[in-house]
């Protein structure tokens, strides 16, 4: 007798049960990754996948534990396929294993809560899943014990906002690896004790001050020089205000002495990937041309030069350290998961220290679309395979 209800085919029920949680976890992880700066990190998918599998652990019948395992593997596989294609390189092995392990612990821990004899074990599994979620991903930076001195010469508001003293986020990060010493007079470099210098869009200098910087570098110093021909750093100060950073590069005499000349100007804001996969966002960038063999590459917006006993890294952009171009969450500069580019890590590397290496990033929009397409194809195929296997198992039991 027909009671008016539509009967859903059993195969369709199995397919949707195996497919929809995988898609939900994939999309939720993608939203989290997009909001956090575009990092293709499997840990970003761990929480959505774990919650979805835990939910299915409560909804599925007790004898369907194989379905739960199938869903966990499907959610993990879809996320890893997406991360690999979107970032154009495989994800970190520990992150991939952590994603699968956390998903399984959450799923079977949730399932165990339904059975009286295993509730204590289930709570332990859920606690382990929580510990993985807490300690597995990259941790916020903390200050190291041995911090060398870093001199900073700049006209940018790195140590003050327009109204009060306050460190810019990039300085907050650098303080975890350096004892930061702002200098007004380059002639104080020799007595500062610093072996590293951040020279970022300084004001016009006298010949004597430029000579002091050159002598310090040639004596063995390491300098990162940010020389921007088109500064876009936000400011409410009117043009002509002495507190306002210069809008153009005022270091051509020093660069010419080092055998470096200005090249072409790119006014666009661009995501620039280095050869090792690290990402930096540049805005209004000038290329340099090296006229001496100690500068490599000979023409680039990022150039390394040997000057006497020292070394210099030249970057034709100072906006790259503006937190708008590298920080997704302004409240969390010390958390690498909140970064939208590798700028702090690169600045540290150029100055001679290591800061939170190893992030993977979405490449182009086309890579993200392709990754999503293949992740969905995998999820669909995985659900179809599970549907066929589990339906056959049910049919054998029915016979």
mmCIF file of C-alpha atoms in Angstrom, residues 19-390:
data_model
loop_
_atom_site.group_PDB
_atom_site.id
_atom_site.type_symbol
_atom_site.label_atom_id
_atom_site.label_comp_id
_atom_site.label_asym_id
_atom_site.label_seq_id
_atom_site.Cartn_x
_atom_site.Cartn_y
_atom_site.Cartn_z
ATOM 1 C CA UNK A 19 29.742 11.640 -0.456
ATOM 2 C CA UNK A 20 28.082 14.577 1.318
ATOM 3 C CA UNK A 21 30.303 14.570 4.470
ATOM 4 C CA UNK A 22 33.405 14.561 2.246
ATOM 5 C CA UNK A 23 32.153 17.553 0.239
ATOM 6 C CA UNK A 24 31.077 19.433 3.372
ATOM 7 C CA UNK A 25 34.508 18.982 4.996
ATOM 8 C CA UNK A 26 36.289 19.983 1.779
ATOM 9 C CA UNK A 27 34.283 23.183 1.320
ATOM 10 C CA UNK A 28 34.493 24.160 4.993
ATOM 11 C CA UNK A 29 38.274 23.719 4.931
ATOM 12 C CA UNK A 30 38.539 25.767 1.736
ATOM 13 C CA UNK A 31 36.626 28.632 3.356
ATOM 14 C CA UNK A 32 38.919 28.517 6.391
ATOM 15 C CA UNK A 33 42.019 28.489 4.181
ATOM 16 C CA UNK A 34 40.779 31.409 2.119
ATOM 17 C CA UNK A 35 40.021 33.507 5.193
ATOM 18 C CA UNK A 36 43.396 32.738 6.740
ATOM 19 C CA UNK A 37 45.479 33.975 3.819
ATOM 20 C CA UNK A 38 45.473 31.150 1.281
ATOM 21 C CA UNK A 39 47.705 28.567 2.966
ATOM 22 C CA UNK A 40 47.362 25.062 1.505
ATOM 23 C CA UNK A 41 47.878 23.409 4.886
ATOM 24 C CA UNK A 42 46.138 20.059 5.581
ATOM 25 C CA UNK A 43 45.731 21.118 9.219
ATOM 26 C CA UNK A 44 43.207 23.721 8.013
ATOM 27 C CA UNK A 45 40.957 20.839 6.919
ATOM 28 C CA UNK A 46 41.536 18.780 10.066
ATOM 29 C CA UNK A 47 38.861 20.439 12.214
ATOM 30 C CA UNK A 48 36.061 20.413 9.575
ATOM 31 C CA UNK A 49 36.864 16.806 8.622
ATOM 32 C CA UNK A 50 37.025 15.684 12.272
ATOM 33 C CA UNK A 51 33.724 17.374 13.140
ATOM 34 C CA UNK A 52 31.983 15.927 10.096
ATOM 35 C CA UNK A 53 33.209 12.388 10.765
ATOM 36 C CA UNK A 54 32.334 12.746 14.455
ATOM 37 C CA UNK A 55 28.814 13.760 13.451
ATOM 38 C CA UNK A 56 28.503 10.726 11.201
ATOM 39 C CA UNK A 57 29.738 8.596 14.088
ATOM 40 C CA UNK A 58 26.610 9.654 15.970
ATOM 41 C CA UNK A 59 24.219 9.284 13.041
ATOM 42 C CA UNK A 60 25.265 5.947 11.507
ATOM 43 C CA UNK A 61 23.960 2.666 12.809
ATOM 44 C CA UNK A 62 26.239 0.709 15.117
ATOM 45 C CA UNK A 63 27.107 -1.953 12.521
ATOM 46 C CA UNK A 64 28.247 0.622 9.928
ATOM 47 C CA UNK A 65 31.710 1.368 11.322
ATOM 48 C CA UNK A 66 33.222 0.539 7.915
ATOM 49 C CA UNK A 67 31.235 3.430 6.456
ATOM 50 C CA UNK A 68 32.749 5.730 9.054
ATOM 51 C CA UNK A 69 36.266 4.636 8.107
ATOM 52 C CA UNK A 70 35.426 5.127 4.426
ATOM 53 C CA UNK A 71 34.196 8.675 5.037
ATOM 54 C CA UNK A 72 37.301 9.567 7.068
ATOM 55 C CA UNK A 73 39.632 8.343 4.321
ATOM 56 C CA UNK A 74 37.550 10.124 1.671
ATOM 57 C CA UNK A 75 37.604 13.454 3.514
ATOM 58 C CA UNK A 76 41.366 13.178 4.058
ATOM 59 C CA UNK A 77 42.096 12.160 0.476
ATOM 60 C CA UNK A 78 39.997 14.961 -1.031
ATOM 61 C CA UNK A 79 41.723 17.593 1.132
ATOM 62 C CA UNK A 80 45.216 16.285 0.311
ATOM 63 C CA UNK A 81 44.504 16.167 -3.423
ATOM 64 C CA UNK A 82 43.246 19.738 -3.310
ATOM 65 C CA UNK A 83 46.267 20.981 -1.324
ATOM 66 C CA UNK A 84 48.726 19.236 -3.652
ATOM 67 C CA UNK A 85 47.262 20.696 -6.844
ATOM 68 C CA UNK A 86 46.433 24.167 -5.487
ATOM 69 C CA UNK A 87 49.985 24.592 -4.106
ATOM 70 C CA UNK A 88 51.705 22.769 -6.996
ATOM 71 C CA UNK A 89 53.636 20.584 -4.543
ATOM 72 C CA UNK A 90 52.851 17.810 -2.062
ATOM 73 C CA UNK A 91 51.839 18.842 1.460
ATOM 74 C CA UNK A 92 53.995 18.275 4.500
ATOM 75 C CA UNK A 93 54.001 14.578 5.425
ATOM 76 C CA UNK A 94 53.362 15.188 9.133
ATOM 77 C CA UNK A 95 50.434 17.470 8.325
ATOM 78 C CA UNK A 96 48.941 14.828 5.999
ATOM 79 C CA UNK A 97 49.297 12.087 8.615
ATOM 80 C CA UNK A 98 47.935 14.429 11.295
ATOM 81 C CA UNK A 99 44.842 15.185 9.219
ATOM 82 C CA UNK A 100 44.023 11.489 8.784
ATOM 83 C CA UNK A 101 44.826 10.603 12.396
ATOM 84 C CA UNK A 102 42.763 13.439 13.854
ATOM 85 C CA UNK A 103 39.813 12.560 11.626
ATOM 86 C CA UNK A 104 39.918 8.881 12.640
ATOM 87 C CA UNK A 105 40.297 9.677 16.349
ATOM 88 C CA UNK A 106 37.333 12.051 16.273
ATOM 89 C CA UNK A 107 35.153 9.632 14.304
ATOM 90 C CA UNK A 108 35.764 6.536 16.371
ATOM 91 C CA UNK A 109 35.801 8.519 19.605
ATOM 92 C CA UNK A 110 32.356 9.880 18.765
ATOM 93 C CA UNK A 111 31.156 6.417 17.822
ATOM 94 C CA UNK A 112 32.445 4.936 21.066
ATOM 95 C CA UNK A 113 30.325 7.371 23.106
ATOM 96 C CA UNK A 114 27.236 5.536 21.887
ATOM 97 C CA UNK A 115 28.349 2.249 23.412
ATOM 98 C CA UNK A 116 28.380 1.983 27.183
ATOM 99 C CA UNK A 117 31.371 -0.345 27.480
ATOM 100 C CA UNK A 118 33.734 1.821 25.434
ATOM 101 C CA UNK A 119 32.935 5.325 26.644
ATOM 102 C CA UNK A 120 36.158 5.734 28.622
ATOM 103 C CA UNK A 121 38.211 4.718 25.575
ATOM 104 C CA UNK A 122 36.088 7.034 23.430
ATOM 105 C CA UNK A 123 36.818 9.992 25.686
ATOM 106 C CA UNK A 124 40.529 9.198 25.436
ATOM 107 C CA UNK A 125 40.342 9.151 21.638
ATOM 108 C CA UNK A 126 38.554 12.514 21.603
ATOM 109 C CA UNK A 127 41.145 13.976 23.973
ATOM 110 C CA UNK A 128 43.918 12.791 21.646
ATOM 111 C CA UNK A 129 42.099 14.391 18.704
ATOM 112 C CA UNK A 130 41.875 17.636 20.660
ATOM 113 C CA UNK A 131 45.599 17.522 21.481
ATOM 114 C CA UNK A 132 46.406 17.030 17.799
ATOM 115 C CA UNK A 133 44.232 20.006 16.867
ATOM 116 C CA UNK A 134 46.003 22.118 19.490
ATOM 117 C CA UNK A 135 49.641 21.100 19.045
ATOM 118 C CA UNK A 136 49.761 19.709 15.511
ATOM 119 C CA UNK A 137 49.649 22.897 13.398
ATOM 120 C CA UNK A 138 52.360 25.569 13.394
ATOM 121 C CA UNK A 139 52.621 27.218 16.804
ATOM 122 C CA UNK A 140 52.867 30.968 17.485
ATOM 123 C CA UNK A 141 56.404 32.325 17.531
ATOM 124 C CA UNK A 142 58.167 32.779 20.858
ATOM 125 C CA UNK A 143 61.362 34.703 21.562
ATOM 126 C CA UNK A 144 64.594 32.721 21.395
ATOM 127 C CA UNK A 145 67.205 33.118 24.117
ATOM 128 C CA UNK A 146 70.127 34.214 21.939
ATOM 129 C CA UNK A 147 69.005 37.278 19.968
ATOM 130 C CA UNK A 148 71.700 39.208 18.056
ATOM 131 C CA UNK A 149 71.422 42.965 17.655
ATOM 132 C CA UNK A 150 69.555 44.303 14.630
ATOM 133 C CA UNK A 151 69.911 47.966 13.701
ATOM 134 C CA UNK A 152 66.929 49.537 11.935
ATOM 135 C CA UNK A 153 67.182 52.759 9.960
ATOM 136 C CA UNK A 154 63.887 53.813 8.432
ATOM 137 C CA UNK A 155 61.416 56.623 7.845
ATOM 138 C CA UNK A 156 58.526 54.159 7.872
ATOM 139 C CA UNK A 157 56.256 54.065 10.966
ATOM 140 C CA UNK A 158 57.713 50.799 12.246
ATOM 141 C CA UNK A 159 58.078 51.936 15.866
ATOM 142 C CA UNK A 160 55.178 54.358 16.124
ATOM 143 C CA UNK A 161 51.697 54.881 14.794
ATOM 144 C CA UNK A 162 50.625 58.324 13.769
ATOM 145 C CA UNK A 163 49.891 59.412 17.342
ATOM 146 C CA UNK A 164 51.619 56.956 19.705
ATOM 147 C CA UNK A 165 54.565 54.586 20.109
ATOM 148 C CA UNK A 166 53.765 51.088 18.853
ATOM 149 C CA UNK A 167 55.659 48.379 16.991
ATOM 150 C CA UNK A 168 54.525 47.468 13.497
ATOM 151 C CA UNK A 169 53.694 43.745 13.167
ATOM 152 C CA UNK A 170 56.929 43.045 11.269
ATOM 153 C CA UNK A 171 58.938 44.487 14.180
ATOM 154 C CA UNK A 172 56.921 42.370 16.623
ATOM 155 C CA UNK A 173 58.033 39.288 14.693
ATOM 156 C CA UNK A 174 61.655 40.409 14.394
ATOM 157 C CA UNK A 175 61.887 40.980 18.148
ATOM 158 C CA UNK A 176 61.500 37.210 18.642
ATOM 159 C CA UNK A 177 64.823 36.673 16.845
ATOM 160 C CA UNK A 178 66.714 39.958 17.323
ATOM 161 C CA UNK A 179 67.404 42.637 19.862
ATOM 162 C CA UNK A 180 66.025 45.448 17.715
ATOM 163 C CA UNK A 181 67.772 48.821 17.937
ATOM 164 C CA UNK A 182 66.300 51.731 15.944
ATOM 165 C CA UNK A 183 68.937 54.210 14.835
ATOM 166 C CA UNK A 184 68.492 57.783 13.667
ATOM 167 C CA UNK A 185 72.103 58.338 12.658
ATOM 168 C CA UNK A 186 73.903 55.774 10.453
ATOM 169 C CA UNK A 187 77.189 56.975 11.894
ATOM 170 C CA UNK A 188 76.220 55.164 15.104
ATOM 171 C CA UNK A 189 76.275 51.793 13.314
ATOM 172 C CA UNK A 190 79.938 51.113 14.052
ATOM 173 C CA UNK A 191 79.385 51.379 17.791
ATOM 174 C CA UNK A 192 75.959 49.722 17.919
ATOM 175 C CA UNK A 193 77.237 46.164 18.151
ATOM 176 C CA UNK A 194 74.813 45.152 15.396
ATOM 177 C CA UNK A 195 75.926 42.790 12.641
ATOM 178 C CA UNK A 196 72.609 43.058 10.794
ATOM 179 C CA UNK A 197 70.866 46.138 9.423
ATOM 180 C CA UNK A 198 67.362 46.751 8.106
ATOM 181 C CA UNK A 199 67.550 49.861 5.918
ATOM 182 C CA UNK A 200 63.932 50.486 4.904
ATOM 183 C CA UNK A 201 62.949 53.556 2.874
ATOM 184 C CA UNK A 202 65.114 56.007 4.832
ATOM 185 C CA UNK A 203 65.040 59.770 4.546
ATOM 186 C CA UNK A 204 67.662 61.601 2.495
ATOM 187 C CA UNK A 205 71.139 61.099 3.950
ATOM 188 C CA UNK A 206 74.301 63.142 3.859
ATOM 189 C CA UNK A 207 77.395 61.853 2.092
ATOM 190 C CA UNK A 208 78.994 61.177 5.477
ATOM 191 C CA UNK A 209 76.035 59.003 6.546
ATOM 192 C CA UNK A 210 76.116 57.020 3.298
ATOM 193 C CA UNK A 211 79.861 56.468 3.758
ATOM 194 C CA UNK A 212 79.197 55.151 7.279
ATOM 195 C CA UNK A 213 76.728 52.556 5.952
ATOM 196 C CA UNK A 214 79.118 51.510 3.174
ATOM 197 C CA UNK A 215 82.023 51.128 5.603
ATOM 198 C CA UNK A 216 79.909 49.094 8.025
ATOM 199 C CA UNK A 217 78.817 46.688 5.269
ATOM 200 C CA UNK A 218 82.331 46.310 3.845
ATOM 201 C CA UNK A 219 83.597 45.443 7.326
ATOM 202 C CA UNK A 220 81.360 42.346 7.351
ATOM 203 C CA UNK A 221 77.828 43.574 8.055
ATOM 204 C CA UNK A 222 74.629 42.073 6.641
ATOM 205 C CA UNK A 223 72.106 44.578 5.312
ATOM 206 C CA UNK A 224 68.581 44.233 3.961
ATOM 207 C CA UNK A 225 67.841 47.331 1.884
ATOM 208 C CA UNK A 226 64.231 48.118 0.966
ATOM 209 C CA UNK A 227 64.316 50.880 -1.646
ATOM 210 C CA UNK A 228 60.832 51.688 -2.973
ATOM 211 C CA UNK A 229 60.324 53.942 -6.028
ATOM 212 C CA UNK A 230 56.546 54.101 -5.470
ATOM 213 C CA UNK A 231 55.721 53.848 -1.756
ATOM 214 C CA UNK A 232 52.064 53.118 -1.002
ATOM 215 C CA UNK A 233 52.294 52.766 2.766
ATOM 216 C CA UNK A 234 49.058 54.189 4.239
ATOM 217 C CA UNK A 235 49.355 57.529 6.059
ATOM 218 C CA UNK A 236 47.130 60.413 7.130
ATOM 219 C CA UNK A 237 50.075 62.811 7.209
ATOM 220 C CA UNK A 238 49.946 65.445 4.476
ATOM 221 C CA UNK A 239 52.637 65.696 1.788
ATOM 222 C CA UNK A 240 55.530 67.755 3.077
ATOM 223 C CA UNK A 241 55.121 66.635 6.696
ATOM 224 C CA UNK A 242 58.583 65.726 8.019
ATOM 225 C CA UNK A 243 57.194 62.635 9.740
ATOM 226 C CA UNK A 244 55.987 61.199 6.441
ATOM 227 C CA UNK A 245 58.194 58.577 4.770
ATOM 228 C CA UNK A 246 59.589 59.556 1.354
ATOM 229 C CA UNK A 247 57.464 58.271 -1.496
ATOM 230 C CA UNK A 248 60.522 57.495 -3.672
ATOM 231 C CA UNK A 249 63.866 55.759 -3.253
ATOM 232 C CA UNK A 250 66.509 58.190 -1.944
ATOM 233 C CA UNK A 251 69.414 55.714 -1.989
ATOM 234 C CA UNK A 252 70.628 55.849 -5.654
ATOM 235 C CA UNK A 253 74.066 57.316 -4.680
ATOM 236 C CA UNK A 254 74.772 54.415 -2.315
ATOM 237 C CA UNK A 255 73.441 51.815 -4.749
ATOM 238 C CA UNK A 256 75.505 53.291 -7.583
ATOM 239 C CA UNK A 257 78.606 53.046 -5.379
ATOM 240 C CA UNK A 258 77.798 49.342 -4.979
ATOM 241 C CA UNK A 259 77.478 48.929 -8.758
ATOM 242 C CA UNK A 260 73.677 48.747 -8.834
ATOM 243 C CA UNK A 261 71.436 50.823 -11.094
ATOM 244 C CA UNK A 262 67.632 51.170 -11.124
ATOM 245 C CA UNK A 263 65.769 49.244 -13.808
ATOM 246 C CA UNK A 264 62.153 48.995 -14.904
ATOM 247 C CA UNK A 265 59.166 49.792 -12.689
ATOM 248 C CA UNK A 266 56.191 47.448 -12.160
ATOM 249 C CA UNK A 267 53.324 49.441 -10.653
ATOM 250 C CA UNK A 268 51.063 46.415 -10.052
ATOM 251 C CA UNK A 269 50.573 44.513 -6.803
ATOM 252 C CA UNK A 270 51.848 40.990 -7.462
ATOM 253 C CA UNK A 271 52.212 37.694 -5.622
ATOM 254 C CA UNK A 272 55.819 36.705 -6.265
ATOM 255 C CA UNK A 273 56.951 33.116 -5.712
ATOM 256 C CA UNK A 274 60.657 32.525 -5.176
ATOM 257 C CA UNK A 275 62.429 29.451 -6.531
ATOM 258 C CA UNK A 276 61.997 27.603 -3.220
ATOM 259 C CA UNK A 277 58.213 28.190 -3.234
ATOM 260 C CA UNK A 278 58.166 31.004 -0.664
ATOM 261 C CA UNK A 279 55.670 33.779 -1.338
ATOM 262 C CA UNK A 280 56.069 37.534 -1.033
ATOM 263 C CA UNK A 281 53.552 40.180 -2.117
ATOM 264 C CA UNK A 282 55.109 43.184 -3.844
ATOM 265 C CA UNK A 283 53.481 46.503 -4.723
ATOM 266 C CA UNK A 284 55.003 49.148 -6.995
ATOM 267 C CA UNK A 285 58.345 47.394 -7.487
ATOM 268 C CA UNK A 286 61.564 48.441 -9.189
ATOM 269 C CA UNK A 287 64.045 46.012 -10.667
ATOM 270 C CA UNK A 288 67.787 46.482 -10.149
ATOM 271 C CA UNK A 289 70.632 45.971 -12.620
ATOM 272 C CA UNK A 290 73.921 44.788 -11.160
ATOM 273 C CA UNK A 291 77.052 46.146 -12.830
ATOM 274 C CA UNK A 292 79.502 44.062 -10.834
ATOM 275 C CA UNK A 293 79.945 40.261 -10.662
ATOM 276 C CA UNK A 294 79.159 40.107 -6.945
ATOM 277 C CA UNK A 295 75.446 40.803 -7.584
ATOM 278 C CA UNK A 296 73.051 37.969 -8.484
ATOM 279 C CA UNK A 297 70.847 37.716 -10.362
ATOM 280 C CA UNK A 298 72.151 40.521 -12.602
ATOM 281 C CA UNK A 299 68.642 41.950 -13.132
ATOM 282 C CA UNK A 300 65.918 41.444 -10.539
ATOM 283 C CA UNK A 301 63.674 43.171 -7.996
ATOM 284 C CA UNK A 302 65.380 41.013 -5.347
ATOM 285 C CA UNK A 303 69.171 41.028 -5.676
ATOM 286 C CA UNK A 304 72.006 39.719 -3.495
ATOM 287 C CA UNK A 305 75.395 41.459 -3.572
ATOM 288 C CA UNK A 306 78.768 40.828 -1.966
ATOM 289 C CA UNK A 307 80.171 44.171 -0.822
ATOM 290 C CA UNK A 308 83.656 43.846 0.615
ATOM 291 C CA UNK A 309 83.440 41.381 3.524
ATOM 292 C CA UNK A 310 79.697 41.932 3.928
ATOM 293 C CA UNK A 311 76.570 41.104 2.001
ATOM 294 C CA UNK A 312 73.518 43.079 0.974
ATOM 295 C CA UNK A 313 70.041 41.991 -0.112
ATOM 296 C CA UNK A 314 68.344 44.662 -2.228
ATOM 297 C CA UNK A 315 64.569 44.677 -2.652
ATOM 298 C CA UNK A 316 62.929 47.255 -4.899
ATOM 299 C CA UNK A 317 59.882 47.554 -2.658
ATOM 300 C CA UNK A 318 59.316 48.651 0.940
ATOM 301 C CA UNK A 319 55.561 48.035 0.981
ATOM 302 C CA UNK A 320 56.195 44.299 1.281
ATOM 303 C CA UNK A 321 56.633 44.699 5.081
ATOM 304 C CA UNK A 322 53.317 46.590 5.353
ATOM 305 C CA UNK A 323 51.131 44.139 7.289
ATOM 306 C CA UNK A 324 48.290 44.569 4.798
ATOM 307 C CA UNK A 325 50.383 42.585 2.305
ATOM 308 C CA UNK A 326 51.422 39.661 4.526
ATOM 309 C CA UNK A 327 49.100 39.390 7.537
ATOM 310 C CA UNK A 328 45.562 37.998 7.327
ATOM 311 C CA UNK A 329 44.779 38.631 11.008
ATOM 312 C CA UNK A 330 46.283 41.914 12.304
ATOM 313 C CA UNK A 331 45.826 40.714 15.889
ATOM 314 C CA UNK A 332 48.091 37.659 15.398
ATOM 315 C CA UNK A 333 51.400 38.628 13.791
ATOM 316 C CA UNK A 334 53.244 35.917 15.753
ATOM 317 C CA UNK A 335 51.002 33.109 14.469
ATOM 318 C CA UNK A 336 52.265 31.784 11.097
ATOM 319 C CA UNK A 337 48.775 30.412 10.439
ATOM 320 C CA UNK A 338 47.578 34.039 10.207
ATOM 321 C CA UNK A 339 50.142 35.041 7.590
ATOM 322 C CA UNK A 340 49.131 35.712 3.980
ATOM 323 C CA UNK A 341 52.729 35.581 2.688
ATOM 324 C CA UNK A 342 56.178 34.416 3.800
ATOM 325 C CA UNK A 343 57.401 37.993 4.276
ATOM 326 C CA UNK A 344 58.492 37.670 7.947
ATOM 327 C CA UNK A 345 60.302 34.408 7.209
ATOM 328 C CA UNK A 346 62.031 35.939 4.183
ATOM 329 C CA UNK A 347 63.040 39.101 6.040
ATOM 330 C CA UNK A 348 64.510 36.950 8.796
ATOM 331 C CA UNK A 349 66.325 34.750 6.276
ATOM 332 C CA UNK A 350 67.769 37.762 4.450
ATOM 333 C CA UNK A 351 69.006 39.090 7.800
ATOM 334 C CA UNK A 352 70.579 35.760 8.764
ATOM 335 C CA UNK A 353 68.053 34.002 11.036
ATOM 336 C CA UNK A 354 65.350 31.366 10.613
ATOM 337 C CA UNK A 355 61.678 32.211 11.214
ATOM 338 C CA UNK A 356 58.841 29.696 10.666
ATOM 339 C CA UNK A 357 59.731 28.104 7.332
ATOM 340 C CA UNK A 358 57.737 25.630 5.258
ATOM 341 C CA UNK A 359 54.318 27.047 4.377
ATOM 342 C CA UNK A 360 52.538 26.030 1.162
ATOM 343 C CA UNK A 361 50.369 28.544 -0.677
ATOM 344 C CA UNK A 362 47.592 28.558 -3.236
ATOM 345 C CA UNK A 363 49.206 29.393 -6.556
ATOM 346 C CA UNK A 364 46.980 30.865 -9.244
ATOM 347 C CA UNK A 365 43.174 30.906 -9.307
ATOM 348 C CA UNK A 366 43.290 28.256 -12.023
ATOM 349 C CA UNK A 367 45.265 25.930 -9.720
ATOM 350 C CA UNK A 368 42.646 26.338 -7.000
ATOM 351 C CA UNK A 369 39.811 25.546 -9.441
ATOM 352 C CA UNK A 370 41.693 22.532 -10.800
ATOM 353 C CA UNK A 371 42.445 21.287 -7.312
ATOM 354 C CA UNK A 372 38.810 21.609 -6.290
ATOM 355 C CA UNK A 373 37.683 19.800 -9.448
ATOM 356 C CA UNK A 374 39.979 16.836 -8.875
ATOM 357 C CA UNK A 375 39.146 16.694 -5.174
ATOM 358 C CA UNK A 376 35.446 16.459 -6.064
ATOM 359 C CA UNK A 377 36.174 13.830 -8.710
ATOM 360 C CA UNK A 378 38.057 11.799 -6.123
ATOM 361 C CA UNK A 379 35.259 12.240 -3.567
ATOM 362 C CA UNK A 380 32.659 11.154 -6.118
ATOM 363 C CA UNK A 381 34.652 8.134 -7.240
ATOM 364 C CA UNK A 382 35.424 7.135 -3.659
ATOM 365 C CA UNK A 383 31.745 7.349 -2.723
ATOM 366 C CA UNK A 384 30.709 5.299 -5.787
ATOM 367 C CA UNK A 385 33.269 2.613 -4.963
ATOM 368 C CA UNK A 386 32.064 2.502 -1.370
ATOM 369 C CA UNK A 387 28.445 2.331 -2.540
ATOM 370 C CA UNK A 388 29.207 -0.712 -4.729
ATOM 371 C CA UNK A 389 31.188 -2.546 -2.037
ATOM 372 C CA UNK A 390 28.796 -1.875 0.838
#
